[in-house]
Amino acid sequence: MRKKGANGQESRARLLVVAANEFAKSGYHQTKISTIVSRAGLTQPSFYLYFESKEAIFRELMEKFRSELKGLIEGSRLESGIDEAHVSGRLLGVLTGLFTFLGKDPDLTQIGFFIGNDSVIVKAEMAAMIEQNLKGEQQDGYFDRDSDMHIVAECLVGVIERLTSQQLLTGKRTPEDLARHVVSLFMHGISIYPAK
Protein backbone atom coordinates (compact mmCIF):
# COMPACT_ATOMS: atom_id res chain seq x y z
CA MET A 1 0.00 0.00 0.00
CA ARG A 2 1.30 3.44 -0.93
CA LYS A 3 1.42 6.36 1.45
CA LYS A 4 -1.22 8.98 0.90
CA GLY A 5 -1.01 12.71 1.35
CA ALA A 6 1.56 15.39 0.70
CA ASN A 7 4.49 13.54 2.31
CA GLY A 8 3.89 10.48 0.16
CA GLN A 9 3.60 12.54 -3.01
CA GLU A 10 6.77 14.45 -2.12
CA SER A 11 8.68 11.22 -1.44
CA ARG A 12 7.53 9.67 -4.71
CA ALA A 13 8.42 12.82 -6.65
CA ARG A 14 11.85 12.95 -4.97
CA LEU A 15 12.50 9.33 -5.91
CA LEU A 16 11.62 10.08 -9.55
CA VAL A 17 13.96 13.10 -9.70
CA VAL A 18 16.87 11.28 -8.07
CA ALA A 19 16.31 8.14 -10.15
CA ALA A 20 16.28 10.17 -13.37
CA ASN A 21 19.57 11.78 -12.39
CA GLU A 22 21.16 8.44 -11.48
CA PHE A 23 19.98 6.73 -14.68
CA ALA A 24 21.20 9.65 -16.80
CA LYS A 25 24.57 9.74 -15.04
CA SER A 26 25.26 6.03 -14.57
CA GLY A 27 23.00 4.22 -17.03
CA TYR A 28 20.29 1.71 -16.24
CA HIS A 29 22.44 -1.27 -15.27
CA GLN A 30 24.85 0.66 -13.02
CA THR A 31 22.09 2.45 -11.12
CA LYS A 32 21.21 0.86 -7.80
CA ILE A 33 18.02 1.29 -5.79
CA SER A 34 20.17 1.73 -2.67
CA THR A 35 21.85 4.78 -4.27
CA ILE A 36 18.50 6.27 -5.31
CA VAL A 37 16.97 5.98 -1.84
CA SER A 38 20.12 7.19 -0.11
CA ARG A 39 20.28 10.32 -2.28
CA ALA A 40 16.52 10.86 -1.83
CA GLY A 41 16.89 10.62 1.95
CA LEU A 42 14.53 7.66 2.15
CA THR A 43 14.76 3.99 3.06
CA GLN A 44 14.79 1.05 0.68
CA PRO A 45 11.40 -0.23 1.95
CA SER A 46 9.93 3.20 1.21
CA PHE A 47 11.02 2.83 -2.44
CA TYR A 48 8.81 -0.26 -2.73
CA LEU A 49 5.81 1.67 -1.42
CA TYR A 50 5.84 3.57 -4.72
CA PHE A 51 7.58 1.35 -7.28
CA GLU A 52 7.72 -2.42 -7.77
CA SER A 53 11.28 -2.38 -9.07
CA LYS A 54 14.07 -0.38 -10.65
CA GLU A 55 12.57 -1.31 -14.03
CA ALA A 56 9.19 0.15 -12.99
CA ILE A 57 10.62 3.55 -12.06
CA PHE A 58 12.72 3.62 -15.24
CA ARG A 59 9.69 2.68 -17.35
CA GLU A 60 7.64 5.47 -15.73
CA LEU A 61 10.35 8.02 -16.52
CA MET A 62 10.60 6.75 -20.10
CA GLU A 63 6.83 6.93 -20.56
CA LYS A 64 6.70 10.45 -19.11
CA PHE A 65 9.23 11.63 -21.69
CA ARG A 66 7.51 9.79 -24.52
CA SER A 67 4.07 11.12 -23.63
CA GLU A 68 5.20 14.74 -23.26
CA LEU A 69 7.16 14.62 -26.52
CA LYS A 70 4.20 13.12 -28.37
CA GLY A 71 1.86 15.84 -27.08
CA LEU A 72 4.30 18.54 -28.10
CA ILE A 73 4.72 17.23 -31.65
CA GLU A 74 1.03 16.53 -32.16
CA GLY A 75 0.30 20.15 -31.28
CA SER A 76 3.02 21.59 -33.52
CA ARG A 77 1.45 21.26 -36.97
CA LEU A 78 1.18 24.60 -38.72
CA GLU A 79 -2.40 25.63 -39.27
CA SER A 80 -3.52 26.36 -42.82
CA GLY A 81 -3.77 29.91 -44.07
CA ILE A 82 -0.48 31.24 -42.71
CA ASP A 83 0.98 33.98 -44.87
CA GLU A 84 4.11 32.75 -46.66
CA ALA A 85 6.19 35.44 -45.00
CA HIS A 86 5.34 34.04 -41.54
CA VAL A 87 6.03 30.32 -42.13
CA SER A 88 9.69 30.51 -41.08
CA GLY A 89 8.74 32.40 -37.93
CA ARG A 90 6.11 29.83 -37.00
CA LEU A 91 8.60 26.99 -37.60
CA LEU A 92 11.11 28.85 -35.44
CA GLY A 93 8.55 28.90 -32.64
CA VAL A 94 7.81 25.18 -33.02
CA LEU A 95 11.49 24.18 -32.98
CA THR A 96 12.30 26.55 -30.12
CA GLY A 97 9.53 24.85 -28.14
CA LEU A 98 10.92 21.42 -28.97
CA PHE A 99 14.50 22.29 -28.01
CA THR A 100 13.21 24.01 -24.85
CA PHE A 101 11.37 20.81 -23.91
CA LEU A 102 14.49 18.71 -24.56
CA GLY A 103 16.63 21.08 -22.47
CA LYS A 104 14.30 21.66 -19.51
CA ASP A 105 14.96 18.26 -17.90
CA PRO A 106 18.30 16.98 -19.22
CA ASP A 107 18.10 13.79 -17.14
CA LEU A 108 14.70 12.86 -18.55
CA THR A 109 15.92 13.69 -22.07
CA GLN A 110 18.94 11.42 -21.60
CA ILE A 111 16.63 8.59 -20.55
CA GLY A 112 13.97 9.07 -23.21
CA PHE A 113 16.08 10.14 -26.16
CA PHE A 114 19.39 8.35 -25.66
CA ILE A 115 19.75 5.56 -23.08
CA GLY A 116 16.35 3.91 -22.78
CA ASN A 117 15.80 0.68 -24.70
CA ASP A 118 12.77 2.34 -26.27
CA SER A 119 14.67 5.49 -27.31
CA VAL A 120 15.02 4.17 -30.87
CA ILE A 121 11.26 3.60 -30.97
CA VAL A 122 10.61 7.06 -29.50
CA LYS A 123 12.68 8.66 -32.27
CA ALA A 124 10.96 6.55 -34.93
CA GLU A 125 7.57 7.66 -33.57
CA MET A 126 8.80 11.24 -33.52
CA ALA A 127 9.88 11.00 -37.17
CA ALA A 128 6.51 9.50 -38.17
CA MET A 129 4.59 12.29 -36.40
CA ILE A 130 6.81 14.98 -37.93
CA GLU A 131 6.35 13.36 -41.35
CA GLN A 132 2.59 13.43 -40.93
CA ASN A 133 2.72 17.12 -39.93
CA LEU A 134 5.01 17.95 -42.86
CA LYS A 135 2.78 16.16 -45.36
CA GLY A 136 -0.21 18.18 -44.16
CA GLU A 137 1.83 21.38 -44.36
CA GLN A 138 3.03 20.34 -47.82
CA GLN A 139 -0.60 19.95 -48.94
CA ASP A 140 -1.30 23.41 -47.53
CA GLY A 141 1.39 24.74 -49.88
CA TYR A 142 4.08 25.61 -47.34
CA PHE A 143 6.69 23.25 -48.79
CA ASP A 144 7.78 21.98 -52.19
CA ARG A 145 5.39 19.30 -53.43
CA ASP A 146 8.27 17.20 -54.80
CA SER A 147 10.08 16.94 -51.45
CA ASP A 148 9.99 13.49 -49.83
CA MET A 149 8.69 14.33 -46.38
CA HIS A 150 9.74 10.93 -45.02
CA ILE A 151 13.38 11.80 -45.76
CA VAL A 152 12.93 15.36 -44.47
CA ALA A 153 11.44 14.07 -41.19
CA GLU A 154 14.24 11.51 -40.73
CA CYS A 155 16.86 14.20 -41.39
CA LEU A 156 15.17 16.58 -38.98
CA VAL A 157 15.09 14.00 -36.18
CA GLY A 158 18.77 13.21 -36.80
CA VAL A 159 19.67 16.90 -36.62
CA ILE A 160 17.60 17.39 -33.46
CA GLU A 161 19.16 14.32 -31.82
CA ARG A 162 22.73 15.38 -32.58
CA LEU A 163 22.25 19.03 -31.66
CA THR A 164 20.53 18.04 -28.42
CA SER A 165 23.41 15.83 -27.29
CA GLN A 166 26.29 17.97 -28.54
CA GLN A 167 25.02 21.54 -28.21
CA LEU A 168 21.91 21.81 -26.02
CA LEU A 169 22.64 19.44 -23.14
CA THR A 170 26.25 20.63 -22.98
CA GLY A 171 25.08 24.24 -22.63
CA LYS A 172 26.91 25.40 -25.76
CA ARG A 173 23.78 26.71 -27.49
CA THR A 174 20.33 27.89 -26.42
CA PRO A 175 17.08 26.38 -27.72
CA GLU A 176 16.42 29.61 -29.64
CA ASP A 177 19.83 29.60 -31.30
CA LEU A 178 19.56 25.95 -32.32
CA ALA A 179 16.05 26.46 -33.68
CA ARG A 180 17.19 29.46 -35.70
CA HIS A 181 20.00 27.46 -37.31
CA VAL A 182 17.77 24.47 -38.08
CA VAL A 183 15.04 26.62 -39.64
CA SER A 184 17.63 28.47 -41.72
CA LEU A 185 19.19 25.21 -42.92
CA PHE A 186 15.92 23.46 -43.78
CA MET A 187 14.15 26.49 -45.24
CA HIS A 188 17.03 28.20 -47.05
CA GLY A 189 19.92 25.72 -47.30
CA ILE A 190 23.57 26.66 -47.06
CA SER A 191 24.40 27.48 -50.65
CA ILE A 192 24.88 31.06 -51.83
CA TYR A 193 24.52 29.88 -55.40
CA PRO A 194 21.09 29.61 -57.03
CA ALA A 195 19.92 26.14 -58.04
CA LYS A 196 20.30 25.35 -61.75
PDB file of C-alpha atoms in Angstrom:
ATOM      1  CA  MET A   1       0.000   0.000   0.000  1.00  0.00           C
ATOM      2  CA  ARG A   2       1.297   3.441  -0.927  1.00  0.00           C
ATOM      3  CA  LYS A   3       1.420   6.365   1.452  1.00  0.00           C
ATOM      4  CA  LYS A   4      -1.216   8.982   0.897  1.00  0.00           C
ATOM      5  CA  GLY A   5      -1.011  12.715   1.348  1.00  0.00           C
ATOM      6  CA  ALA A   6       1.560  15.392   0.704  1.00  0.00           C
ATOM      7  CA  ASN A   7       4.494  13.540   2.310  1.00  0.00           C
ATOM      8  CA  GLY A   8       3.887  10.477   0.163  1.00  0.00           C
ATOM      9  CA  GLN A   9       3.602  12.543  -3.006  1.00  0.00           C
ATOM     10  CA  GLU A  10       6.767  14.447  -2.119  1.00  0.00           C
ATOM     11  CA  SER A  11       8.680  11.218  -1.436  1.00  0.00           C
ATOM     12  CA  ARG A  12       7.533   9.669  -4.706  1.00  0.00           C
ATOM     13  CA  ALA A  13       8.425  12.819  -6.646  1.00  0.00           C
ATOM     14  CA  ARG A  14      11.853  12.953  -4.970  1.00  0.00           C
ATOM     15  CA  LEU A  15      12.497   9.327  -5.913  1.00  0.00           C
ATOM     16  CA  LEU A  16      11.624  10.083  -9.551  1.00  0.00           C
ATOM     17  CA  VAL A  17      13.960  13.099  -9.698  1.00  0.00           C
ATOM     18  CA  VAL A  18      16.874  11.279  -8.067  1.00  0.00           C
ATOM     19  CA  ALA A  19      16.313   8.139 -10.152  1.00  0.00           C
ATOM     20  CA  ALA A  20      16.283  10.173 -13.368  1.00  0.00           C
ATOM     21  CA  ASN A  21      19.566  11.777 -12.394  1.00  0.00           C
ATOM     22  CA  GLU A  22      21.156   8.435 -11.481  1.00  0.00           C
ATOM     23  CA  PHE A  23      19.981   6.731 -14.676  1.00  0.00           C
ATOM     24  CA  ALA A  24      21.197   9.653 -16.804  1.00  0.00           C
ATOM     25  CA  LYS A  25      24.566   9.737 -15.043  1.00  0.00           C
ATOM     26  CA  SER A  26      25.263   6.027 -14.568  1.00  0.00           C
ATOM     27  CA  GLY A  27      22.997   4.216 -17.031  1.00  0.00           C
ATOM     28  CA  TYR A  28      20.287   1.706 -16.238  1.00  0.00           C
ATOM     29  CA  HIS A  29      22.443  -1.268 -15.270  1.00  0.00           C
ATOM     30  CA  GLN A  30      24.850   0.659 -13.024  1.00  0.00           C
ATOM     31  CA  THR A  31      22.086   2.451 -11.124  1.00  0.00           C
ATOM     32  CA  LYS A  32      21.206   0.858  -7.801  1.00  0.00           C
ATOM     33  CA  ILE A  33      18.018   1.294  -5.789  1.00  0.00           C
ATOM     34  CA  SER A  34      20.167   1.729  -2.667  1.00  0.00           C
ATOM     35  CA  THR A  35      21.847   4.775  -4.266  1.00  0.00           C
ATOM     36  CA  ILE A  36      18.505   6.266  -5.315  1.00  0.00           C
ATOM     37  CA  VAL A  37      16.975   5.976  -1.841  1.00  0.00           C
ATOM     38  CA  SER A  38      20.124   7.192  -0.111  1.00  0.00           C
ATOM     39  CA  ARG A  39      20.279  10.317  -2.276  1.00  0.00           C
ATOM     40  CA  ALA A  40      16.525  10.856  -1.835  1.00  0.00           C
ATOM     41  CA  GLY A  41      16.888  10.620   1.951  1.00  0.00           C
ATOM     42  CA  LEU A  42      14.529   7.661   2.148  1.00  0.00           C
ATOM     43  CA  THR A  43      14.758   3.988   3.056  1.00  0.00           C
ATOM     44  CA  GLN A  44      14.786   1.053   0.677  1.00  0.00           C
ATOM     45  CA  PRO A  45      11.402  -0.233   1.949  1.00  0.00           C
ATOM     46  CA  SER A  46       9.929   3.199   1.213  1.00  0.00           C
ATOM     47  CA  PHE A  47      11.017   2.826  -2.439  1.00  0.00           C
ATOM     48  CA  TYR A  48       8.807  -0.257  -2.729  1.00  0.00           C
ATOM     49  CA  LEU A  49       5.809   1.673  -1.421  1.00  0.00           C
ATOM     50  CA  TYR A  50       5.841   3.572  -4.723  1.00  0.00           C
ATOM     51  CA  PHE A  51       7.580   1.349  -7.278  1.00  0.00           C
ATOM     52  CA  GLU A  52       7.719  -2.415  -7.774  1.00  0.00           C
ATOM     53  CA  SER A  53      11.276  -2.384  -9.074  1.00  0.00           C
ATOM     54  CA  LYS A  54      14.069  -0.381 -10.655  1.00  0.00           C
ATOM     55  CA  GLU A  55      12.571  -1.306 -14.025  1.00  0.00           C
ATOM     56  CA  ALA A  56       9.192   0.148 -12.987  1.00  0.00           C
ATOM     57  CA  ILE A  57      10.617   3.551 -12.060  1.00  0.00           C
ATOM     58  CA  PHE A  58      12.717   3.625 -15.237  1.00  0.00           C
ATOM     59  CA  ARG A  59       9.692   2.676 -17.345  1.00  0.00           C
ATOM     60  CA  GLU A  60       7.645   5.467 -15.733  1.00  0.00           C
ATOM     61  CA  LEU A  61      10.346   8.021 -16.521  1.00  0.00           C
ATOM     62  CA  MET A  62      10.601   6.750 -20.097  1.00  0.00           C
ATOM     63  CA  GLU A  63       6.831   6.933 -20.563  1.00  0.00           C
ATOM     64  CA  LYS A  64       6.705  10.454 -19.108  1.00  0.00           C
ATOM     65  CA  PHE A  65       9.234  11.635 -21.692  1.00  0.00           C
ATOM     66  CA  ARG A  66       7.505   9.790 -24.521  1.00  0.00           C
ATOM     67  CA  SER A  67       4.070  11.125 -23.629  1.00  0.00           C
ATOM     68  CA  GLU A  68       5.195  14.743 -23.263  1.00  0.00           C
ATOM     69  CA  LEU A  69       7.162  14.616 -26.524  1.00  0.00           C
ATOM     70  CA  LYS A  70       4.197  13.117 -28.367  1.00  0.00           C
ATOM     71  CA  GLY A  71       1.863  15.837 -27.076  1.00  0.00           C
ATOM     72  CA  LEU A  72       4.298  18.542 -28.098  1.00  0.00           C
ATOM     73  CA  ILE A  73       4.719  17.229 -31.651  1.00  0.00           C
ATOM     74  CA  GLU A  74       1.030  16.527 -32.157  1.00  0.00           C
ATOM     75  CA  GLY A  75       0.298  20.148 -31.280  1.00  0.00           C
ATOM     76  CA  SER A  76       3.018  21.592 -33.516  1.00  0.00           C
ATOM     77  CA  ARG A  77       1.449  21.261 -36.973  1.00  0.00           C
ATOM     78  CA  LEU A  78       1.181  24.603 -38.723  1.00  0.00           C
ATOM     79  CA  GLU A  79      -2.401  25.634 -39.269  1.00  0.00           C
ATOM     80  CA  SER A  80      -3.519  26.362 -42.815  1.00  0.00           C
ATOM     81  CA  GLY A  81      -3.769  29.909 -44.069  1.00  0.00           C
ATOM     82  CA  ILE A  82      -0.481  31.240 -42.708  1.00  0.00           C
ATOM     83  CA  ASP A  83       0.979  33.984 -44.869  1.00  0.00           C
ATOM     84  CA  GLU A  84       4.108  32.745 -46.662  1.00  0.00           C
ATOM     85  CA  ALA A  85       6.195  35.444 -44.996  1.00  0.00           C
ATOM     86  CA  HIS A  86       5.336  34.039 -41.542  1.00  0.00           C
ATOM     87  CA  VAL A  87       6.025  30.316 -42.131  1.00  0.00           C
ATOM     88  CA  SER A  88       9.695  30.506 -41.084  1.00  0.00           C
ATOM     89  CA  GLY A  89       8.744  32.398 -37.934  1.00  0.00           C
ATOM     90  CA  ARG A  90       6.112  29.831 -37.005  1.00  0.00           C
ATOM     91  CA  LEU A  91       8.604  26.995 -37.601  1.00  0.00           C
ATOM     92  CA  LEU A  92      11.109  28.851 -35.444  1.00  0.00           C
ATOM     93  CA  GLY A  93       8.551  28.896 -32.638  1.00  0.00           C
ATOM     94  CA  VAL A  94       7.811  25.185 -33.020  1.00  0.00           C
ATOM     95  CA  LEU A  95      11.488  24.180 -32.977  1.00  0.00           C
ATOM     96  CA  THR A  96      12.303  26.546 -30.122  1.00  0.00           C
ATOM     97  CA  GLY A  97       9.528  24.854 -28.141  1.00  0.00           C
ATOM     98  CA  LEU A  98      10.918  21.417 -28.966  1.00  0.00           C
ATOM     99  CA  PHE A  99      14.500  22.291 -28.007  1.00  0.00           C
ATOM    100  CA  THR A 100      13.213  24.012 -24.848  1.00  0.00           C
ATOM    101  CA  PHE A 101      11.371  20.813 -23.906  1.00  0.00           C
ATOM    102  CA  LEU A 102      14.493  18.709 -24.556  1.00  0.00           C
ATOM    103  CA  GLY A 103      16.628  21.081 -22.474  1.00  0.00           C
ATOM    104  CA  LYS A 104      14.302  21.661 -19.512  1.00  0.00           C
ATOM    105  CA  ASP A 105      14.960  18.264 -17.896  1.00  0.00           C
ATOM    106  CA  PRO A 106      18.298  16.976 -19.221  1.00  0.00           C
ATOM    107  CA  ASP A 107      18.105  13.793 -17.138  1.00  0.00           C
ATOM    108  CA  LEU A 108      14.703  12.857 -18.554  1.00  0.00           C
ATOM    109  CA  THR A 109      15.916  13.685 -22.071  1.00  0.00           C
ATOM    110  CA  GLN A 110      18.941  11.420 -21.598  1.00  0.00           C
ATOM    111  CA  ILE A 111      16.635   8.585 -20.552  1.00  0.00           C
ATOM    112  CA  GLY A 112      13.972   9.070 -23.211  1.00  0.00           C
ATOM    113  CA  PHE A 113      16.083  10.142 -26.160  1.00  0.00           C
ATOM    114  CA  PHE A 114      19.392   8.355 -25.662  1.00  0.00           C
ATOM    115  CA  ILE A 115      19.754   5.563 -23.078  1.00  0.00           C
ATOM    116  CA  GLY A 116      16.350   3.911 -22.781  1.00  0.00           C
ATOM    117  CA  ASN A 117      15.804   0.682 -24.701  1.00  0.00           C
ATOM    118  CA  ASP A 118      12.773   2.344 -26.268  1.00  0.00           C
ATOM    119  CA  SER A 119      14.671   5.492 -27.310  1.00  0.00           C
ATOM    120  CA  VAL A 120      15.017   4.173 -30.871  1.00  0.00           C
ATOM    121  CA  ILE A 121      11.257   3.598 -30.971  1.00  0.00           C
ATOM    122  CA  VAL A 122      10.606   7.062 -29.501  1.00  0.00           C
ATOM    123  CA  LYS A 123      12.684   8.664 -32.270  1.00  0.00           C
ATOM    124  CA  ALA A 124      10.959   6.547 -34.931  1.00  0.00           C
ATOM    125  CA  GLU A 125       7.572   7.658 -33.568  1.00  0.00           C
ATOM    126  CA  MET A 126       8.805  11.236 -33.523  1.00  0.00           C
ATOM    127  CA  ALA A 127       9.883  10.995 -37.173  1.00  0.00           C
ATOM    128  CA  ALA A 128       6.510   9.501 -38.167  1.00  0.00           C
ATOM    129  CA  MET A 129       4.588  12.291 -36.397  1.00  0.00           C
ATOM    130  CA  ILE A 130       6.807  14.983 -37.933  1.00  0.00           C
ATOM    131  CA  GLU A 131       6.353  13.364 -41.347  1.00  0.00           C
ATOM    132  CA  GLN A 132       2.587  13.433 -40.925  1.00  0.00           C
ATOM    133  CA  ASN A 133       2.719  17.118 -39.928  1.00  0.00           C
ATOM    134  CA  LEU A 134       5.013  17.945 -42.856  1.00  0.00           C
ATOM    135  CA  LYS A 135       2.779  16.163 -45.361  1.00  0.00           C
ATOM    136  CA  GLY A 136      -0.206  18.180 -44.156  1.00  0.00           C
ATOM    137  CA  GLU A 137       1.835  21.377 -44.363  1.00  0.00           C
ATOM    138  CA  GLN A 138       3.029  20.344 -47.820  1.00  0.00           C
ATOM    139  CA  GLN A 139      -0.597  19.949 -48.938  1.00  0.00           C
ATOM    140  CA  ASP A 140      -1.305  23.411 -47.531  1.00  0.00           C
ATOM    141  CA  GLY A 141       1.386  24.738 -49.881  1.00  0.00           C
ATOM    142  CA  TYR A 142       4.079  25.605 -47.337  1.00  0.00           C
ATOM    143  CA  PHE A 143       6.692  23.251 -48.790  1.00  0.00           C
ATOM    144  CA  ASP A 144       7.782  21.982 -52.194  1.00  0.00           C
ATOM    145  CA  ARG A 145       5.386  19.304 -53.431  1.00  0.00           C
ATOM    146  CA  ASP A 146       8.272  17.204 -54.796  1.00  0.00           C
ATOM    147  CA  SER A 147      10.078  16.936 -51.446  1.00  0.00           C
ATOM    148  CA  ASP A 148       9.990  13.490 -49.835  1.00  0.00           C
ATOM    149  CA  MET A 149       8.688  14.327 -46.379  1.00  0.00           C
ATOM    150  CA  HIS A 150       9.742  10.931 -45.022  1.00  0.00           C
ATOM    151  CA  ILE A 151      13.377  11.799 -45.764  1.00  0.00           C
ATOM    152  CA  VAL A 152      12.929  15.360 -44.469  1.00  0.00           C
ATOM    153  CA  ALA A 153      11.440  14.065 -41.192  1.00  0.00           C
ATOM    154  CA  GLU A 154      14.237  11.505 -40.734  1.00  0.00           C
ATOM    155  CA  CYS A 155      16.864  14.195 -41.388  1.00  0.00           C
ATOM    156  CA  LEU A 156      15.166  16.583 -38.980  1.00  0.00           C
ATOM    157  CA  VAL A 157      15.090  13.996 -36.177  1.00  0.00           C
ATOM    158  CA  GLY A 158      18.771  13.211 -36.800  1.00  0.00           C
ATOM    159  CA  VAL A 159      19.668  16.902 -36.622  1.00  0.00           C
ATOM    160  CA  ILE A 160      17.598  17.392 -33.457  1.00  0.00           C
ATOM    161  CA  GLU A 161      19.156  14.325 -31.821  1.00  0.00           C
ATOM    162  CA  ARG A 162      22.730  15.376 -32.582  1.00  0.00           C
ATOM    163  CA  LEU A 163      22.248  19.027 -31.662  1.00  0.00           C
ATOM    164  CA  THR A 164      20.533  18.040 -28.423  1.00  0.00           C
ATOM    165  CA  SER A 165      23.415  15.833 -27.294  1.00  0.00           C
ATOM    166  CA  GLN A 166      26.293  17.974 -28.540  1.00  0.00           C
ATOM    167  CA  GLN A 167      25.022  21.543 -28.208  1.00  0.00           C
ATOM    168  CA  LEU A 168      21.907  21.814 -26.021  1.00  0.00           C
ATOM    169  CA  LEU A 169      22.644  19.440 -23.138  1.00  0.00           C
ATOM    170  CA  THR A 170      26.250  20.631 -22.979  1.00  0.00           C
ATOM    171  CA  GLY A 171      25.080  24.237 -22.629  1.00  0.00           C
ATOM    172  CA  LYS A 172      26.913  25.401 -25.763  1.00  0.00           C
ATOM    173  CA  ARG A 173      23.778  26.713 -27.485  1.00  0.00           C
ATOM    174  CA  THR A 174      20.332  27.890 -26.423  1.00  0.00           C
ATOM    175  CA  PRO A 175      17.082  26.381 -27.718  1.00  0.00           C
ATOM    176  CA  GLU A 176      16.416  29.611 -29.637  1.00  0.00           C
ATOM    177  CA  ASP A 177      19.829  29.600 -31.303  1.00  0.00           C
ATOM    178  CA  LEU A 178      19.562  25.948 -32.321  1.00  0.00           C
ATOM    179  CA  ALA A 179      16.046  26.458 -33.678  1.00  0.00           C
ATOM    180  CA  ARG A 180      17.192  29.459 -35.703  1.00  0.00           C
ATOM    181  CA  HIS A 181      20.004  27.455 -37.310  1.00  0.00           C
ATOM    182  CA  VAL A 182      17.772  24.465 -38.082  1.00  0.00           C
ATOM    183  CA  VAL A 183      15.040  26.616 -39.644  1.00  0.00           C
ATOM    184  CA  SER A 184      17.625  28.466 -41.716  1.00  0.00           C
ATOM    185  CA  LEU A 185      19.187  25.212 -42.918  1.00  0.00           C
ATOM    186  CA  PHE A 186      15.922  23.463 -43.781  1.00  0.00           C
ATOM    187  CA  MET A 187      14.145  26.487 -45.243  1.00  0.00           C
ATOM    188  CA  HIS A 188      17.026  28.197 -47.052  1.00  0.00           C
ATOM    189  CA  GLY A 189      19.925  25.720 -47.298  1.00  0.00           C
ATOM    190  CA  ILE A 190      23.571  26.660 -47.060  1.00  0.00           C
ATOM    191  CA  SER A 191      24.397  27.483 -50.653  1.00  0.00           C
ATOM    192  CA  ILE A 192      24.883  31.060 -51.828  1.00  0.00           C
ATOM    193  CA  TYR A 193      24.517  29.880 -55.404  1.00  0.00           C
ATOM    194  CA  PRO A 194      21.088  29.609 -57.029  1.00  0.00           C
ATOM    195  CA  ALA A 195      19.924  26.136 -58.045  1.00  0.00           C
ATOM    196  CA  LYS A 196      20.302  25.351 -61.748  1.00  0.00           C
TER     197      LYS A 196
END
